[in-house]
Coordinates of N, CA and C in Angstrom, one line a residue:
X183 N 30.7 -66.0 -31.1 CA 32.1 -65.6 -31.4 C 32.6 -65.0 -30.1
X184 N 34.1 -65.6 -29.5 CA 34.4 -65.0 -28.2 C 35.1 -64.2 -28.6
X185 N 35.8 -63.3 -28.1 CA 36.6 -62.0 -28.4 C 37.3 -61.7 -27.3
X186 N 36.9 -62.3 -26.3 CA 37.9 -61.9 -25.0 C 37.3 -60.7 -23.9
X187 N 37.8 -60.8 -23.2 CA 37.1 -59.6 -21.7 C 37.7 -58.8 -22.4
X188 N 39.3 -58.6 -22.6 CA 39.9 -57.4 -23.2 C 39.2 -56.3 -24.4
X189 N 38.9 -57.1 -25.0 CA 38.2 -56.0 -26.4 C 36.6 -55.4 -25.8
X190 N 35.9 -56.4 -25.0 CA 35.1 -55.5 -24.6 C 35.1 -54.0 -23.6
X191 N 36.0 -54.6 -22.7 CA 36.6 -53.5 -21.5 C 37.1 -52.3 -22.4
X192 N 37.6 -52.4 -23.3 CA 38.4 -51.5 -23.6 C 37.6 -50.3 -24.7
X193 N 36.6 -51.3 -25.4 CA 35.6 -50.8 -26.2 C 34.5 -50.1 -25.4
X194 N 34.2 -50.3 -24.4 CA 33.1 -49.8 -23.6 C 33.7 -48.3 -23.2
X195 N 34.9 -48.7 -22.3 CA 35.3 -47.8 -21.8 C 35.9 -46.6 -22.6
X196 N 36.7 -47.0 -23.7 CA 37.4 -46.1 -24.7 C 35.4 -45.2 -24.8
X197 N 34.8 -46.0 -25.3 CA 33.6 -45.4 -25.6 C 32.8 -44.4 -25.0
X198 N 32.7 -44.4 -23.6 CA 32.4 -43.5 -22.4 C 33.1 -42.2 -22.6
X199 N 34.5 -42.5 -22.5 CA 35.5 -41.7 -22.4 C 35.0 -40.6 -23.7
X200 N 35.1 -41.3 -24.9 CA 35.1 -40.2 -26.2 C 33.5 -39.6 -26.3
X201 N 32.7 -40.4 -25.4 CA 31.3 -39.0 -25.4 C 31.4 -38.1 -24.8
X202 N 32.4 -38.6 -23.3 CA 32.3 -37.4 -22.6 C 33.0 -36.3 -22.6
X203 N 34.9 -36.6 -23.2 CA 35.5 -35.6 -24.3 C 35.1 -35.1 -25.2
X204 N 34.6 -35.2 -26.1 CA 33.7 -35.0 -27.0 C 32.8 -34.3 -26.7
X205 N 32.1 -34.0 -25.7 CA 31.1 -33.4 -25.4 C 31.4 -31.5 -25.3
X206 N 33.1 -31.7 -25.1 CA 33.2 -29.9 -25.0 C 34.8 -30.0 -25.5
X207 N 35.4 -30.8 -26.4 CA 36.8 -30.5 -27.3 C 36.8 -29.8 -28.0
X208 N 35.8 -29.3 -28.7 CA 35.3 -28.2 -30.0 C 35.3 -27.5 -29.4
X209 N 34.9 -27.3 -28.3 CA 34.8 -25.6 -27.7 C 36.0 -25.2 -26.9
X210 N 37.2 -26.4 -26.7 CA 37.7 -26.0 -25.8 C 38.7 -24.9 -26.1
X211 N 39.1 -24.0 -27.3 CA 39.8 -23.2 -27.7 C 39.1 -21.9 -27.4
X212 N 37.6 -21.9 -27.3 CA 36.9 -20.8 -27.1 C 36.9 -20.6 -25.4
X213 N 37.0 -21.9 -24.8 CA 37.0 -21.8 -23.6 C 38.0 -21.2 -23.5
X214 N 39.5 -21.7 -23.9 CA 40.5 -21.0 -23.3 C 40.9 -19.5 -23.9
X215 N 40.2 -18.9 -24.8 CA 40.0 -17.7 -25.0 C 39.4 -16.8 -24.0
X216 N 38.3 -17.2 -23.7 CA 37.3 -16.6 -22.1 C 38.3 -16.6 -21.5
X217 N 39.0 -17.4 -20.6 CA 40.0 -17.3 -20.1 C 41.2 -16.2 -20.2
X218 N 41.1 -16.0 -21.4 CA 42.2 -15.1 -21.5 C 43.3 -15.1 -22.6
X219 N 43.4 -16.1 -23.1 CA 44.2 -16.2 -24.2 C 43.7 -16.1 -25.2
X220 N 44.8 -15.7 -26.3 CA 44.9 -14.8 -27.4 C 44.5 -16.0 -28.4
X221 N 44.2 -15.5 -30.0 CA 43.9 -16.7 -31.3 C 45.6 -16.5 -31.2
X222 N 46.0 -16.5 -31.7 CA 48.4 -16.8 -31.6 C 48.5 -18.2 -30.3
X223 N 48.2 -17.5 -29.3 CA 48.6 -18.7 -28.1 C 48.0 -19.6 -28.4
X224 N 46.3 -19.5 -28.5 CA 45.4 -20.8 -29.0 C 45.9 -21.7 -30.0
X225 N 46.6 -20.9 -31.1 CA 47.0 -21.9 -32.5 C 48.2 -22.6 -32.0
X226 N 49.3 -22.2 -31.3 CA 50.7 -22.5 -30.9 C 50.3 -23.6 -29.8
X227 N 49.3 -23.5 -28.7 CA 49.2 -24.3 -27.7 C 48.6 -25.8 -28.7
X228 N 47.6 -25.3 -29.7 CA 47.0 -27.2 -30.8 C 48.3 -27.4 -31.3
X229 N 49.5 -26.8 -31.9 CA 50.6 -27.2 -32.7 C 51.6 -28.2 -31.4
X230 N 51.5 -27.4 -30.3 CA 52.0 -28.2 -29.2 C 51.0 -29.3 -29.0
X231 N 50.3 -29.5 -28.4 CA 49.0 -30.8 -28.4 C 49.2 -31.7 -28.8
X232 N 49.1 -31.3 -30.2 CA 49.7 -32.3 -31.4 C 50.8 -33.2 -31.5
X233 N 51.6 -32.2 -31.9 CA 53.3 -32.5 -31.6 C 53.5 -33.5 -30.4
X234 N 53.1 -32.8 -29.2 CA 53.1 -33.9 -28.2 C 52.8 -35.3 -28.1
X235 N 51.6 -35.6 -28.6 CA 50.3 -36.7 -28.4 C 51.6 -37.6 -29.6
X236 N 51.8 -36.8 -30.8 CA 52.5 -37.6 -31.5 C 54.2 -38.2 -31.1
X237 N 54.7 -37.7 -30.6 CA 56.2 -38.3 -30.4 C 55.9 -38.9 -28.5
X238 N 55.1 -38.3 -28.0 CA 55.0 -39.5 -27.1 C 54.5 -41.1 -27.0
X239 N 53.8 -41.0 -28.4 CA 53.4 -42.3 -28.8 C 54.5 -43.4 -28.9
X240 N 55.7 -42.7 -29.3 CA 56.8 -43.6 -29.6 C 57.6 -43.5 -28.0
X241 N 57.3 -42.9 -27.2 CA 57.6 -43.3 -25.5 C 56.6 -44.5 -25.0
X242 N 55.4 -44.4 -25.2 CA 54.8 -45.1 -25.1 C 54.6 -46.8 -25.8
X243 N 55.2 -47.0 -27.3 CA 55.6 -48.4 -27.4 C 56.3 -49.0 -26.8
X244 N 57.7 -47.9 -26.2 CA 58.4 -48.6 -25.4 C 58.4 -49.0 -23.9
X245 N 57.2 -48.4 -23.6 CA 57.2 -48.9 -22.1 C 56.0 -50.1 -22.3
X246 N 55.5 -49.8 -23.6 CA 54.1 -51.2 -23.3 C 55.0 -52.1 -23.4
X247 N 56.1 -52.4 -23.9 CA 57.4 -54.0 -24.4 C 57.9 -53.7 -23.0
X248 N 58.2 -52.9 -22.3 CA 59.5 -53.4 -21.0 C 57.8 -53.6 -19.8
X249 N 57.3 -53.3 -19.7 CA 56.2 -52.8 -18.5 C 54.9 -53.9 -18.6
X250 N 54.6 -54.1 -20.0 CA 53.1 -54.4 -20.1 C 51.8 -53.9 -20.6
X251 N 51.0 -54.6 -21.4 CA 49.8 -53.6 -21.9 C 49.3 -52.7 -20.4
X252 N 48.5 -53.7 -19.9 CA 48.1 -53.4 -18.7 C 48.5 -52.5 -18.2
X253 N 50.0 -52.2 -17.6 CA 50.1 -51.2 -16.9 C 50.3 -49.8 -17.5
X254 N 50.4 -49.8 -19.0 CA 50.7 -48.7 -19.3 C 49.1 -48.4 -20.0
X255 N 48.4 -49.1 -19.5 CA 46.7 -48.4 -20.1 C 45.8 -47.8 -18.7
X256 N 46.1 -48.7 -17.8 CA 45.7 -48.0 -16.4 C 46.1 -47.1 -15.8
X257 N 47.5 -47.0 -15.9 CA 48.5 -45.8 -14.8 C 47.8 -44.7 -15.4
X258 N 48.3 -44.7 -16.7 CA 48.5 -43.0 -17.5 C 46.3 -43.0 -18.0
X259 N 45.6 -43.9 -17.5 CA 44.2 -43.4 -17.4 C 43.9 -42.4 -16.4
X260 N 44.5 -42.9 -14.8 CA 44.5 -42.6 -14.0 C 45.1 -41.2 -14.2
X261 N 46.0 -40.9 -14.5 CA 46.5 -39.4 -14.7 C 46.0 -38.8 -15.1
X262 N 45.7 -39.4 -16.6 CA 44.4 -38.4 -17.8 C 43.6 -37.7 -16.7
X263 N 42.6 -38.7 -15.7 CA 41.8 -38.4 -15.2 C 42.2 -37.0 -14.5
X264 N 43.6 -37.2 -13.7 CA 43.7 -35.9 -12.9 C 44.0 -34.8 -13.4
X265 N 44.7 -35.3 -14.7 CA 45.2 -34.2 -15.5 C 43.9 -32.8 -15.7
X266 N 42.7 -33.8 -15.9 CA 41.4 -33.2 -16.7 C 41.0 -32.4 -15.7
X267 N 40.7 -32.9 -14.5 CA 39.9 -32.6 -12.8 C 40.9 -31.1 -12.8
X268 N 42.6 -31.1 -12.4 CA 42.9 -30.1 -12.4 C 42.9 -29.0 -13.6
X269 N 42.9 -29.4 -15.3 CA 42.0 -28.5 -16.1 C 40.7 -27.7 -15.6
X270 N 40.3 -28.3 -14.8 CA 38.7 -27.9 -14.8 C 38.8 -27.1 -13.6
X271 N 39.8 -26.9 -12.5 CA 39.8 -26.4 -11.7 C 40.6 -25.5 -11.8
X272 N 41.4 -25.4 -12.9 CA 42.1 -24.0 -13.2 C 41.7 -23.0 -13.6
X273 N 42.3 -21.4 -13.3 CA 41.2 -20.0 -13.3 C 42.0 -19.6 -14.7
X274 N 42.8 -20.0 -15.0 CA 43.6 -19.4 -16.2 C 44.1 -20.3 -17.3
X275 N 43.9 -19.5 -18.3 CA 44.3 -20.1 -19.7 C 45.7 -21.0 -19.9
X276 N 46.7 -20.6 -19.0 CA 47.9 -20.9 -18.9 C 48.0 -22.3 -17.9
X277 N 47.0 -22.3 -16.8 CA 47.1 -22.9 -16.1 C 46.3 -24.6 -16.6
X278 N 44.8 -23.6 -17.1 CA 44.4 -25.1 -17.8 C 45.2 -25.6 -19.3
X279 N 45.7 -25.0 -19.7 CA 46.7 -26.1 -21.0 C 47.6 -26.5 -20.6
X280 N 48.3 -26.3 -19.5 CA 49.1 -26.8 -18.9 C 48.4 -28.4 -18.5
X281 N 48.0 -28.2 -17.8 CA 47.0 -29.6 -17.2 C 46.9 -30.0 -18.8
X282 N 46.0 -29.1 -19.3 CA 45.6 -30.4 -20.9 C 46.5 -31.0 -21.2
X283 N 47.6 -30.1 -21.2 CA 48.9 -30.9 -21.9 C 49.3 -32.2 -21.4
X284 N 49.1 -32.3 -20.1 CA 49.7 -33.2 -19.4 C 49.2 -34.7 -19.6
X285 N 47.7 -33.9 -19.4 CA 46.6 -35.4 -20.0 C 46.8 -35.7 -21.3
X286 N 47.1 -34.7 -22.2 CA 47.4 -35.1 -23.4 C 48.7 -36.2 -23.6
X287 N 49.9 -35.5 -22.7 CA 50.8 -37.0 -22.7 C 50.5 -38.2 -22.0
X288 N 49.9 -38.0 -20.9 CA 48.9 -39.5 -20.9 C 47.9 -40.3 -21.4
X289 N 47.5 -39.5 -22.2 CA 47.0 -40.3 -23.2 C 47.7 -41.0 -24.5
X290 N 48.8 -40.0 -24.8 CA 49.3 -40.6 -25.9 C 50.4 -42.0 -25.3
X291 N 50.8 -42.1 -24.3 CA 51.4 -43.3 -23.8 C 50.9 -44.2 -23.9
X292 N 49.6 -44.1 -23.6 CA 48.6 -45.6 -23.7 C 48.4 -46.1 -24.4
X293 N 48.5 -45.1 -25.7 CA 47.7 -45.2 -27.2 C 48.3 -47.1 -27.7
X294 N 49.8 -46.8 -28.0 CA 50.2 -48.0 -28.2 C 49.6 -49.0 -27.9
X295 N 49.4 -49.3 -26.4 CA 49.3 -50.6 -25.7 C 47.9 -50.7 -26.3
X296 N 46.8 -49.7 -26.3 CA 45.9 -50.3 -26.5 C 45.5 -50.8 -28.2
X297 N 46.4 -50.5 -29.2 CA 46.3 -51.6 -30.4 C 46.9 -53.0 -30.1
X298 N 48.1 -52.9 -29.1 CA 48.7 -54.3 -28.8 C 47.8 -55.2 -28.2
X299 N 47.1 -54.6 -27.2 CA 46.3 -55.2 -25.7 C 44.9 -55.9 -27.2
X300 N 44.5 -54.9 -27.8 CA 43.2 -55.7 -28.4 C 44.0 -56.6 -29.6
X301 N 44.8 -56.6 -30.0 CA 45.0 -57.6 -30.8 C 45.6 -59.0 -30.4
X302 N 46.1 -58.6 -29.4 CA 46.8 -59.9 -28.5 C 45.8 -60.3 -27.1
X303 N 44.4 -59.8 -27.9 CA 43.5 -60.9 -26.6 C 42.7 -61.8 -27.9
X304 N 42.5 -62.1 -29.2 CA 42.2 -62.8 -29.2 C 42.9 -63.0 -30.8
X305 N 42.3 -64.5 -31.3 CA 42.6 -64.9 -32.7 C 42.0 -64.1 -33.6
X306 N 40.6 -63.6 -33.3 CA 40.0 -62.8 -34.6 C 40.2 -61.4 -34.4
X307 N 41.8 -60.8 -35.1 CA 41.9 -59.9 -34.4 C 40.9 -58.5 -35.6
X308 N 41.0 -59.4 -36.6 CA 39.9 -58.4 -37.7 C 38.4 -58.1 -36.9
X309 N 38.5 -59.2 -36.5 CA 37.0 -58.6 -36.0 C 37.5 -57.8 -34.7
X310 N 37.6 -58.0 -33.5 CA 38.2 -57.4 -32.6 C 38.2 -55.9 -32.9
X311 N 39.2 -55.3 -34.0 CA 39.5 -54.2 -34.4 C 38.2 -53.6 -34.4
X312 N 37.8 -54.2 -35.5 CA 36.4 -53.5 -36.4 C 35.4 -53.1 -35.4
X313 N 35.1 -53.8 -34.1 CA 34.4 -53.3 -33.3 C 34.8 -52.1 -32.3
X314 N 36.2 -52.6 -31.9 CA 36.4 -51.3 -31.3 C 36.5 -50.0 -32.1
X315 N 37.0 -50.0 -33.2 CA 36.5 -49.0 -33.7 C 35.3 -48.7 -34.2
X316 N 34.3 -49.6 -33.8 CA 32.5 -49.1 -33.8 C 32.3 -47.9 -32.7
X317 N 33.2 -48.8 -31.9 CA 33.1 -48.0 -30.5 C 33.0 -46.4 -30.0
X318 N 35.3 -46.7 -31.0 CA 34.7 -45.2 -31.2 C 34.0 -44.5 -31.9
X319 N 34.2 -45.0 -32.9 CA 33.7 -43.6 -34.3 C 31.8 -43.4 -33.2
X320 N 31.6 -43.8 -32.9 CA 30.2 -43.9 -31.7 C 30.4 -42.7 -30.8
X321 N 31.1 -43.0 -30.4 CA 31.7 -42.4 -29.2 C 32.5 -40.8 -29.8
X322 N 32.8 -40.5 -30.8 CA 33.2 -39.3 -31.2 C 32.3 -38.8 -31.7
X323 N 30.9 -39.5 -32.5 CA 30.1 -38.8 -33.4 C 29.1 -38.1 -32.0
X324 N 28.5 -39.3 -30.9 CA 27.8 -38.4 -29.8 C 27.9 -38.0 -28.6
X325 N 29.3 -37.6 -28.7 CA 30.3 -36.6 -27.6 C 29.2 -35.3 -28.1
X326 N 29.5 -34.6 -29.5 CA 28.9 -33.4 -29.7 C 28.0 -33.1 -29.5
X327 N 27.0 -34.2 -29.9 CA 25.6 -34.0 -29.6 C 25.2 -33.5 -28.3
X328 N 25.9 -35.0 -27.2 CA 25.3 -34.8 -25.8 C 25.7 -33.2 -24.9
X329 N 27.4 -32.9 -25.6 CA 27.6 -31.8 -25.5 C 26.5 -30.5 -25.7
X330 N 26.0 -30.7 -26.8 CA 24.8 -29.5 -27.1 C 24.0 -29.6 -26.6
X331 N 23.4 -30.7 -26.0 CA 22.4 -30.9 -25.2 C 22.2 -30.4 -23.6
X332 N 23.3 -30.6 -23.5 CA 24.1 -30.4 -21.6 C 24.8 -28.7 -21.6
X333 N 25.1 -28.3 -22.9 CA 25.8 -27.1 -22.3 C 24.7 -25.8 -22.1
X334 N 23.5 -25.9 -22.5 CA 22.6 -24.6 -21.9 C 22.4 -24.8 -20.2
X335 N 22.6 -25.6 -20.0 CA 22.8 -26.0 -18.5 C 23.8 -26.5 -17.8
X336 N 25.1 -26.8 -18.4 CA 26.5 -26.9 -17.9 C 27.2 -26.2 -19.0
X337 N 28.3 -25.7 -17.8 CA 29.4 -25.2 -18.6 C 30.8 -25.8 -18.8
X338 N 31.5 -25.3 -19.9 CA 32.2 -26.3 -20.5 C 33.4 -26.6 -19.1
X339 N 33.3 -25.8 -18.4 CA 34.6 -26.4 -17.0 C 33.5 -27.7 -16.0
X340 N 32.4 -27.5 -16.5 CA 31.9 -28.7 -15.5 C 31.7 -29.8 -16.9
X341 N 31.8 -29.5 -17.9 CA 31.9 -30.9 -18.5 C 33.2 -31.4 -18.8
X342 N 34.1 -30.5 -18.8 CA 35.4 -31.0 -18.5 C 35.8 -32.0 -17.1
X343 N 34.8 -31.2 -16.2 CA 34.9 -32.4 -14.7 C 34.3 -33.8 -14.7
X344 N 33.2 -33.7 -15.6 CA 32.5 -34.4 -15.8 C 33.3 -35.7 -16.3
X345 N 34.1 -35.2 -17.1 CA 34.8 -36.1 -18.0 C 35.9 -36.7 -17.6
X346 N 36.5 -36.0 -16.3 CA 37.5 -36.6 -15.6 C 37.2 -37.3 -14.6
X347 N 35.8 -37.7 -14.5 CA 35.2 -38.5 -13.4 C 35.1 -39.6 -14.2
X348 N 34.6 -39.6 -15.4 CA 34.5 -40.8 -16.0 C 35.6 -41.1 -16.8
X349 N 36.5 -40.7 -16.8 CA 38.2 -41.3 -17.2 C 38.2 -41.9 -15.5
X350 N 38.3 -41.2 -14.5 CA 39.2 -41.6 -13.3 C 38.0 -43.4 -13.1
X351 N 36.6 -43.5 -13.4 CA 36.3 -44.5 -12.8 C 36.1 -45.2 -14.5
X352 N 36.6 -45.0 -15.4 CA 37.0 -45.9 -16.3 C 38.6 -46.7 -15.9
X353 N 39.4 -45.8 -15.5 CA 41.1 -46.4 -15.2 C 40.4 -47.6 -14.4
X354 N 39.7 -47.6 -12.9 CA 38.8 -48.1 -12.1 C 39.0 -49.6 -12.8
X355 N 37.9 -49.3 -13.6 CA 37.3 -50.3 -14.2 C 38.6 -51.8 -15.0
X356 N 39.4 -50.7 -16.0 CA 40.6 -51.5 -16.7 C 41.3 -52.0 -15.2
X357 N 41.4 -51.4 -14.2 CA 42.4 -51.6 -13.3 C 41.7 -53.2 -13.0
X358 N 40.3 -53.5 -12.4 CA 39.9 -54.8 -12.0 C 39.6 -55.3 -13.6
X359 N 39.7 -55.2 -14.5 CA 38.7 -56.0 -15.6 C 39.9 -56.7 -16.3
X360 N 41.3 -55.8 -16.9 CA 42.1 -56.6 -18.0 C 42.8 -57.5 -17.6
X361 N 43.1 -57.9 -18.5 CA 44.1 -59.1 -18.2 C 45.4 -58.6 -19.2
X362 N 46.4 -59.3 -18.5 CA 48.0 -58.9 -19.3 C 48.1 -60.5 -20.8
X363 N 48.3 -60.2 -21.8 CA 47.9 -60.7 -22.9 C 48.8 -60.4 -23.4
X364 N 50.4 -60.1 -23.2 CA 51.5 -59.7 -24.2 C 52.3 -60.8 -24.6
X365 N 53.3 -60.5 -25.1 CA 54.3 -62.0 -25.8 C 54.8 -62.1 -24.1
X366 N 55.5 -63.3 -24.0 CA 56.1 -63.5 -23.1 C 57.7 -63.4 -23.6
X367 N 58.5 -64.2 -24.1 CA 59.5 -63.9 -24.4 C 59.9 -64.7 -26.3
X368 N 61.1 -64.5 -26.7 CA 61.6 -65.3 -27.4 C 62.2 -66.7 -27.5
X369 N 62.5 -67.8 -27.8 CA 63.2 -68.6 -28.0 C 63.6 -69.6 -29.4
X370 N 64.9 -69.6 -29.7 CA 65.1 -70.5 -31.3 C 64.7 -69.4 -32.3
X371 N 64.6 -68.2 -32.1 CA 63.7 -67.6 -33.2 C 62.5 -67.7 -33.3
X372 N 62.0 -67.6 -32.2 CA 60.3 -68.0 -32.1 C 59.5 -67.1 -31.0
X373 N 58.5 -66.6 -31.3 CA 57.9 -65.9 -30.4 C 57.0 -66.6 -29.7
X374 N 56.8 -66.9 -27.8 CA 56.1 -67.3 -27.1 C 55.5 -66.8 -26.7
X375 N 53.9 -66.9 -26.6 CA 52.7 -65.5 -26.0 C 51.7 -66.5 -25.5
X376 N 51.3 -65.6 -24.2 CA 50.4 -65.9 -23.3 C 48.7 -65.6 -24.1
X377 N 48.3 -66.4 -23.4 CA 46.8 -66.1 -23.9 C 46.5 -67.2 -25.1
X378 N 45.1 -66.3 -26.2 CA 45.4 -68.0 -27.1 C 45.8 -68.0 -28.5
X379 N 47.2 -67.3 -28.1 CA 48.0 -67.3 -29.7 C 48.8 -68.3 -29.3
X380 N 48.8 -69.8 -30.4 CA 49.6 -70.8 -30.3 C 50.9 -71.0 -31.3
X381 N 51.0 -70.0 -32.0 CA 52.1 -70.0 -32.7 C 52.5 -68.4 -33.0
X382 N 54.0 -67.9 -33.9 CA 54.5 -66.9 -33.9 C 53.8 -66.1 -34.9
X383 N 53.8 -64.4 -34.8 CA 53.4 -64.1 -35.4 C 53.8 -62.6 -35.5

């Protein structure tokens, strides 16, 4: 069964990503407590997070339809990454949510493209799905673990770096591996798409 470069690249890499977030997102409220912020700021900064990640999703549909899967899953990787690198290198609670926040809007931009990008690389898109989501639910269950493993001997700002090394050489990776898989245009009432969808859908 082929499935395409797309669903693998994206399954691997989504996968990397969520062990190594995963490895210190639970704790990151305690982190930013050490830091200096208050339980009030910490609850108001997740209500922001949230809020965010969610209505930028709908910025992000619309740049995957004018722009392309591709470029709106690489660019805003690449940011995540810096977003994280400068979290980890901030001295202050204010400073690092700031940065989170930012990664947080780059992440939520991508989100779109990447249900479009895997379903428009191949015909079996049930299967397709089902794996990438092997991927993650993988990839979120042993973020924690590896986390408890690693933090008697790293601290949660070096696994936050940690994790922006492997976003920045995951963007890397999407940047040489995907391919652009979107509709191309309309005609007659008919949708035309590149790749190997042969009729509308």
């Amino acid at each position: 069964m082929k499935l395409g470069r797309n669903v693998l690249v994206l399954s691997v890499t989504v996968f990397f990503i969520l062990i190594a977030l995963f490895s210190w997102y639970y704790l990151f409220p305690l982190y930013l407590k050490e830091l200096g912020a208050s339980e009030s700021q910490i609850g108001f900064l997740y209500t922001l997070f949230t809020l965010s990640f969610t209505l930028l999703q709908l910025v992000g549909g619309v740049l995957s339809d004018r722009f392309g899967r591709k470029k709106c899953i690489v660019w805003p990787t690449y940011a995540y990454g810096l977003a994280l690198l400068f979290t980890a290198l901030s001295r202050s609670w204010l400073g690092a949510s700031i940065f989170y926040l930012l990664g947080n809007l780059a992440s939520a931009v991508q989100t779109p493209s990447f249900t479009a990008m895997v379903g428009e690389s191949t015909e079996r898109r049930g299967k397709a799905f089902s794996i990438y989501e092997t991927f993650v639910a993988f990839g979120l269950a042993t973020g924690p673990l590896i986390g408890g493993i690693l933090l008697p001997y790293v601290s949660v700002r070096g696994l936050i770096f940690a994790t922006s090394l492997v976003v920045l050489l995951s963007g890397f990776v999407r940047h040489l591996l995907l391919e652009e898989k979107r509709p191309l245009k309309a005609t007659n009432g008919e949708i035309s798409f590149s790749g190997p969808f042969p009729r509308p859908y």
